[in-house]
Short mmCIF file of C-alpha atoms in Angstrom, two decimals:
data_model
loop_
_atom_site.label_atom_id
_atom_site.label_comp_id
_atom_site.label_asym_id
_atom_site.label_seq_id
_atom_site.Cartn_x
_atom_site.Cartn_y
_atom_site.Cartn_z
CA UNK A 6 -32.51 -64.25 47.48
CA UNK A 7 -30.27 -67.32 47.36
CA UNK A 8 -32.80 -69.17 45.19
CA UNK A 9 -32.95 -66.23 42.78
CA UNK A 10 -29.16 -66.09 42.59
CA UNK A 11 -28.98 -69.80 41.83
CA UNK A 12 -31.64 -69.44 39.14
CA UNK A 13 -29.67 -66.63 37.49
CA UNK A 14 -26.45 -68.63 37.59
CA UNK A 15 -28.24 -71.59 35.95
CA UNK A 16 -29.58 -69.21 33.29
CA UNK A 17 -26.11 -67.82 32.61
CA UNK A 18 -24.58 -71.30 32.38
CA UNK A 19 -27.36 -72.36 30.01
CA UNK A 20 -26.68 -69.40 27.74
CA UNK A 21 -22.88 -69.57 27.91
CA UNK A 22 -22.55 -73.35 27.54
CA UNK A 23 -25.47 -74.25 25.31
CA UNK A 24 -26.58 -71.17 23.38
CA UNK A 25 -23.17 -69.60 22.84
CA UNK A 26 -21.83 -73.06 21.95
CA UNK A 27 -24.45 -73.44 19.25
CA UNK A 28 -23.52 -70.02 17.89
CA UNK A 29 -19.78 -70.63 17.69
CA UNK A 30 -17.74 -68.65 15.19
CA UNK A 31 -17.34 -64.94 14.63
CA UNK A 32 -19.95 -63.19 16.73
CA UNK A 33 -21.66 -60.24 15.10
CA UNK A 34 -24.53 -59.74 17.49
CA UNK A 35 -27.88 -61.45 17.94
CA UNK A 36 -29.19 -59.88 14.72
CA UNK A 37 -26.40 -59.64 12.15
CA UNK A 38 -26.33 -56.22 10.43
CA UNK A 39 -27.25 -53.68 9.37
CA UNK A 40 -24.28 -51.75 10.68
CA UNK A 41 -22.05 -48.94 9.57
CA UNK A 42 -18.75 -50.79 9.04
CA UNK A 43 -18.35 -52.51 5.66
CA UNK A 44 -17.29 -56.14 5.50
CA UNK A 45 -16.47 -58.59 2.71
CA UNK A 46 -18.17 -58.80 -0.67
CA UNK A 47 -20.04 -61.90 -1.79
CA UNK A 48 -22.24 -63.01 -4.67
CA UNK A 49 -25.69 -61.41 -4.75
CA UNK A 50 -28.59 -63.78 -3.98
CA UNK A 51 -31.83 -62.67 -5.71
CA UNK A 52 -34.78 -62.37 -3.35
CA UNK A 53 -32.61 -62.43 -0.20
CA UNK A 54 -30.12 -59.56 -0.52
CA UNK A 55 -30.88 -55.85 -0.48
CA UNK A 56 -29.92 -54.24 -3.80
CA UNK A 57 -28.96 -51.09 -1.89
CA UNK A 58 -25.91 -53.00 -0.62
CA UNK A 59 -24.68 -53.79 -4.11
CA UNK A 60 -20.88 -53.59 -4.44
CA UNK A 61 -20.64 -51.97 -7.86
CA UNK A 62 -16.83 -51.98 -7.99
CA UNK A 63 -16.57 -55.76 -7.52
CA UNK A 64 -19.58 -56.30 -9.79
CA UNK A 65 -17.88 -54.34 -12.57
CA UNK A 66 -14.60 -56.24 -12.20
CA UNK A 67 -16.14 -59.71 -12.13
CA UNK A 68 -19.29 -59.08 -14.25
CA UNK A 69 -21.15 -61.03 -11.53
CA UNK A 70 -23.46 -59.11 -9.13
CA UNK A 71 -21.92 -58.81 -5.65
CA UNK A 72 -23.15 -57.27 -2.39
CA UNK A 73 -21.09 -56.01 0.51
CA UNK A 74 -21.98 -57.23 4.00
CA UNK A 75 -22.23 -54.77 6.86
CA UNK A 76 -20.73 -55.57 10.25
CA UNK A 77 -22.95 -54.82 13.21
CA UNK A 78 -21.81 -51.84 15.25
CA UNK A 79 -20.07 -52.38 18.58
CA UNK A 80 -20.50 -50.60 21.88
CA UNK A 81 -24.13 -49.67 21.30
CA UNK A 82 -27.05 -49.56 23.70
CA UNK A 83 -29.37 -52.55 23.66
CA UNK A 84 -32.78 -51.96 25.23
CA UNK A 85 -35.50 -54.50 25.97
CA UNK A 86 -39.20 -53.96 26.62
CA UNK A 87 -40.42 -56.67 29.00
CA UNK A 88 -44.15 -57.35 29.18
CA UNK A 89 -45.01 -58.38 32.75
CA UNK A 90 -48.75 -57.81 32.43
CA UNK A 91 -51.13 -60.30 34.13
CA UNK A 92 -51.41 -62.47 31.00
CA UNK A 93 -47.72 -63.37 31.40
CA UNK A 94 -48.38 -65.04 34.78
CA UNK A 95 -49.65 -68.14 33.02
CA UNK A 96 -48.09 -71.43 32.09
CA UNK A 97 -49.22 -75.03 31.70
CA UNK A 98 -45.97 -76.62 30.49
CA UNK A 99 -42.33 -76.42 31.65
CA UNK A 100 -42.53 -72.81 32.85
CA UNK A 101 -44.72 -69.74 33.05
CA UNK A 102 -44.65 -67.16 30.29
CA UNK A 103 -42.99 -64.60 32.59
CA UNK A 104 -40.14 -67.09 33.18
CA UNK A 105 -39.67 -67.27 29.43
CA UNK A 106 -39.63 -63.46 29.25
CA UNK A 107 -36.75 -63.39 31.74
CA UNK A 108 -34.93 -66.18 29.88
CA UNK A 109 -35.24 -64.35 26.56
CA UNK A 110 -34.03 -61.06 28.01
CA UNK A 111 -31.19 -62.89 29.77
CA UNK A 112 -30.11 -64.45 26.48
CA UNK A 113 -30.09 -61.09 24.71
CA UNK A 114 -28.33 -59.46 27.66
CA UNK A 115 -25.55 -62.03 28.00
CA UNK A 116 -24.92 -62.09 24.23
CA UNK A 117 -24.95 -58.29 24.03
CA UNK A 118 -22.55 -58.13 26.96
CA UNK A 119 -20.07 -60.37 25.17
CA UNK A 120 -19.57 -57.66 22.52
CA UNK A 121 -19.56 -54.76 24.99
CA UNK A 122 -23.09 -53.35 24.54
CA UNK A 123 -24.75 -51.55 27.42
CA UNK A 124 -28.06 -53.22 28.27
CA UNK A 125 -31.18 -51.68 29.80
CA UNK A 126 -34.88 -52.43 30.00
CA UNK A 127 -38.35 -50.97 30.27
CA UNK A 128 -40.95 -53.08 32.10
CA UNK A 129 -44.71 -53.02 31.53
CA UNK A 130 -46.38 -53.59 34.90
CA UNK A 131 -49.95 -52.64 35.80
CA UNK A 132 -50.33 -48.88 35.08
CA UNK A 133 -46.66 -48.01 34.69
CA UNK A 134 -43.62 -48.43 32.44
CA UNK A 135 -40.62 -48.89 34.74
CA UNK A 136 -37.11 -48.04 33.54
CA UNK A 137 -33.94 -49.98 34.41
CA UNK A 138 -30.90 -47.94 33.26
CA UNK A 139 -28.55 -49.29 30.61
CA UNK A 140 -25.19 -50.39 31.99
CA UNK A 141 -22.38 -52.61 30.80
CA UNK A 142 -21.01 -55.62 32.59
CA UNK A 143 -22.20 -58.83 34.20
CA UNK A 144 -23.09 -57.37 37.65
CA UNK A 145 -25.39 -54.79 36.02
CA UNK A 146 -27.13 -57.49 33.97
CA UNK A 147 -27.56 -59.62 37.09
CA UNK A 148 -29.17 -56.65 38.81
CA UNK A 149 -31.56 -56.13 35.90
CA UNK A 150 -32.59 -59.79 35.86
CA UNK A 151 -32.99 -59.76 39.64
CA UNK A 152 -35.41 -56.84 39.27
CA UNK A 153 -37.47 -58.78 36.73
CA UNK A 154 -37.53 -61.91 38.88
CA UNK A 155 -38.50 -59.96 42.00
CA UNK A 156 -41.29 -58.01 40.27
CA UNK A 157 -44.64 -58.85 41.93
CA UNK A 158 -47.33 -60.51 39.89
CA UNK A 159 -49.37 -57.86 38.13
CA UNK A 160 -52.94 -57.36 39.32
CA UNK A 161 -55.91 -56.57 37.08
CA UNK A 162 -56.24 -52.77 37.19
CA UNK A 163 -58.40 -50.24 35.35
CA UNK A 164 -56.66 -48.65 32.37
CA UNK A 165 -53.45 -50.72 32.45
CA UNK A 166 -50.48 -49.58 30.39
CA UNK A 167 -50.61 -51.09 26.91
CA UNK A 168 -47.88 -52.56 24.75
CA UNK A 169 -48.30 -49.70 22.27
CA UNK A 170 -47.68 -47.17 25.07
CA UNK A 171 -44.61 -49.09 26.20
CA UNK A 172 -43.16 -49.08 22.67
CA UNK A 173 -43.80 -45.34 22.43
CA UNK A 174 -41.89 -44.75 25.68
CA UNK A 175 -39.02 -46.93 24.45
CA UNK A 176 -38.88 -45.09 21.13
CA UNK A 177 -39.04 -41.57 22.60
CA UNK A 178 -36.68 -42.02 25.54
CA UNK A 179 -33.65 -43.64 23.91
CA UNK A 180 -32.66 -41.98 20.65
CA UNK A 181 -29.18 -43.43 20.19
CA UNK A 182 -29.20 -46.10 17.50
CA UNK A 183 -28.91 -49.72 18.56
CA UNK A 184 -30.88 -52.89 19.07
CA UNK A 185 -34.38 -52.98 20.60
CA UNK A 186 -36.04 -56.17 21.83
CA UNK A 187 -39.77 -56.45 22.60
CA UNK A 188 -40.76 -59.54 24.61
CA UNK A 189 -44.51 -60.03 24.91
CA UNK A 190 -47.39 -62.33 24.07
CA UNK A 191 -48.77 -59.54 21.82
CA UNK A 192 -52.29 -60.26 23.08
CA UNK A 193 -54.73 -57.36 22.98
CA UNK A 194 -57.82 -56.94 25.14
CA UNK A 195 -59.83 -57.08 21.92
CA UNK A 196 -58.33 -59.90 19.81
CA UNK A 197 -57.64 -59.09 16.17
CA UNK A 198 -58.29 -62.04 13.83
CA UNK A 199 -58.05 -60.26 10.47
CA UNK A 200 -54.43 -60.50 9.17
CA UNK A 201 -54.92 -57.25 7.22
CA UNK A 202 -56.17 -55.25 10.22
CA UNK A 203 -53.71 -52.90 11.95
CA UNK A 204 -52.86 -53.83 15.54
CA UNK A 205 -52.73 -51.10 18.23
CA UNK A 206 -48.97 -51.54 18.67
CA UNK A 207 -48.17 -51.82 14.97
CA UNK A 208 -47.56 -48.15 14.14
CA UNK A 209 -45.31 -47.51 17.20
CA UNK A 210 -43.19 -50.57 16.34
CA UNK A 211 -42.90 -49.45 12.73
CA UNK A 212 -41.61 -46.05 13.88
CA UNK A 213 -39.16 -47.75 16.25
CA UNK A 214 -37.88 -50.01 13.45
CA UNK A 215 -37.21 -47.00 11.23
CA UNK A 216 -34.25 -46.10 13.46
CA UNK A 217 -33.21 -49.28 15.28
CA UNK A 218 -32.80 -52.99 14.75
CA UNK A 219 -35.89 -54.53 16.35
CA UNK A 220 -36.46 -58.10 17.50
CA UNK A 221 -39.99 -59.09 18.52
CA UNK A 222 -40.07 -62.14 20.79
CA UNK A 223 -43.55 -63.65 20.99
CA UNK A 224 -44.16 -65.83 24.06
CA UNK A 225 -46.80 -68.56 23.77
CA UNK A 226 -48.26 -71.25 26.01
CA UNK A 227 -49.82 -74.32 24.29
CA UNK A 228 -53.13 -73.83 26.14
CA UNK A 229 -53.49 -70.49 24.37
CA UNK A 230 -53.62 -72.38 21.07
CA UNK A 231 -55.97 -75.21 21.97
CA UNK A 232 -58.10 -76.33 24.90
CA UNK A 233 -58.16 -79.82 26.44
CA UNK A 234 -61.27 -82.05 26.34
CA UNK A 235 -62.10 -81.72 30.05
CA UNK A 236 -65.82 -80.93 29.95
CA UNK A 237 -66.87 -77.93 32.05
CA UNK A 238 -64.04 -75.51 32.81
CA UNK A 239 -63.89 -72.21 34.69
CA UNK A 240 -61.81 -69.68 32.75
CA UNK A 241 -60.38 -66.44 34.15
CA UNK A 242 -59.25 -63.45 32.12
CA UNK A 243 -55.97 -62.44 33.83
CA UNK A 244 -56.15 -58.89 32.47
CA UNK A 245 -59.61 -58.12 33.88
CA UNK A 246 -60.15 -60.80 36.54
CA UNK A 247 -63.50 -61.81 35.03
CA UNK A 248 -64.42 -65.49 35.10
CA UNK A 249 -66.72 -67.61 32.99
CA UNK A 250 -67.80 -71.24 33.11
CA UNK A 251 -67.50 -72.89 29.69
CA UNK A 252 -68.58 -76.33 28.53
CA UNK A 253 -65.73 -77.42 26.29
CA UNK A 254 -67.53 -79.38 23.64
CA UNK A 255 -65.71 -80.48 20.52
CA UNK A 256 -67.30 -77.64 18.55
CA UNK A 257 -66.20 -75.05 21.15
CA UNK A 258 -62.63 -76.38 21.20
CA UNK A 259 -62.40 -76.38 17.40
CA UNK A 260 -63.75 -72.82 17.21
CA UNK A 261 -61.27 -71.71 19.86
CA UNK A 262 -58.35 -73.34 18.01
CA UNK A 263 -59.34 -71.62 14.74
CA UNK A 264 -59.62 -68.24 16.47
CA UNK A 265 -56.27 -68.70 18.24
CA UNK A 266 -54.54 -69.65 14.99
CA UNK A 267 -56.08 -66.63 13.25
CA UNK A 268 -54.92 -64.33 16.06
CA UNK A 269 -51.34 -65.63 15.86
CA UNK A 270 -51.37 -65.31 12.07
CA UNK A 271 -52.55 -61.71 12.40
CA UNK A 272 -49.71 -61.01 14.85
CA UNK A 273 -47.13 -62.50 12.48
CA UNK A 274 -48.52 -60.50 9.55
CA UNK A 275 -48.42 -57.26 11.55
CA UNK A 276 -44.80 -57.83 12.59
CA UNK A 277 -43.85 -58.54 8.97
CA UNK A 278 -45.42 -55.23 7.97
CA UNK A 279 -43.36 -53.54 10.67
CA UNK A 280 -40.19 -54.97 9.11
CA UNK A 281 -38.87 -56.50 12.34
CA UNK A 282 -37.38 -59.90 13.13
CA UNK A 283 -39.90 -62.26 14.76
CA UNK A 284 -38.94 -65.02 17.18
CA UNK A 285 -41.56 -67.33 18.72
CA UNK A 286 -40.80 -69.02 22.05
CA UNK A 287 -43.12 -71.56 23.68
CA UNK A 288 -43.30 -72.73 27.27
CA UNK A 289 -43.44 -76.36 26.08
CA UNK A 290 -40.29 -76.21 23.91
CA UNK A 291 -36.55 -75.91 24.46
CA UNK A 292 -36.15 -72.14 24.19
CA UNK A 293 -32.36 -72.39 23.82
CA UNK A 294 -32.70 -74.45 20.65
CA UNK A 295 -35.35 -72.09 19.28
CA UNK A 296 -33.16 -69.02 19.89
CA UNK A 297 -30.09 -70.69 18.34
CA UNK A 298 -32.02 -71.82 15.25
CA UNK A 299 -33.46 -68.32 14.85
CA UNK A 300 -30.03 -66.63 15.04
CA UNK A 301 -28.47 -69.06 12.58
CA UNK A 302 -31.39 -68.58 10.20
CA UNK A 303 -31.01 -64.80 10.43
CA UNK A 304 -27.29 -65.05 9.67
CA UNK A 305 -27.95 -67.13 6.55
CA UNK A 306 -30.45 -64.54 5.33
CA UNK A 307 -28.13 -61.58 5.90
#
């Protein structure tokens, strides 16, 4: 318990000192807008701004197209969907993917708490979707993160709960408008390599995004993108427990890298079709820098 408490305190200090420091200035949430409170007008940027936010009064006075920014709502409920399926218990770099899931949810939780949002989570684990109620305040967030850290490693089980089912639960259970965060590797039991093909979770996420702001955080380990030249290797599918011995020739490694790149491209294309923000975090990179760069990029685009 003491080790977990120390890990959470280090996570909080990392977010408060590094991440919040990189995001200095007026804080309007992790994803700026859309909200319901109007802000200042500014010059319209073709290809970046939504014409539905055109400020016609200022445009008429200045004869230059202007849009009006929207300030993100305060005191909303932020909910996260944390994927703790067996594929998340994997990592070959600085951390395991499940550690990165907790870090990402901690970052969202601490930033949401700074503006007064209540924060809750649903957790995909084996056959069930577990609910952690939304509460405001630092002690409640610590309790939520403790629950994620203490969750046992998922075992391969028949008919495990899927990401699509988890998104459906998230969408149906919490109707009040706010921010929704999905943290997963977005890997399906049957990989989809065609960028035009619909993913199993795509339609539920699209319905969720019709009502809420949605951030999809994709967690990746470098060994999921390419394999090392180590000769014969025994591989285990964490979702099913099946193993296979593979001779990693150059041709096999190149084919694997092409398939992995195609799968990630298909995921990115599906999330674009859903109209959600997409953040990629890797176990071999500084996740704080990646989150900060993503937020600043989103603010420039809004």
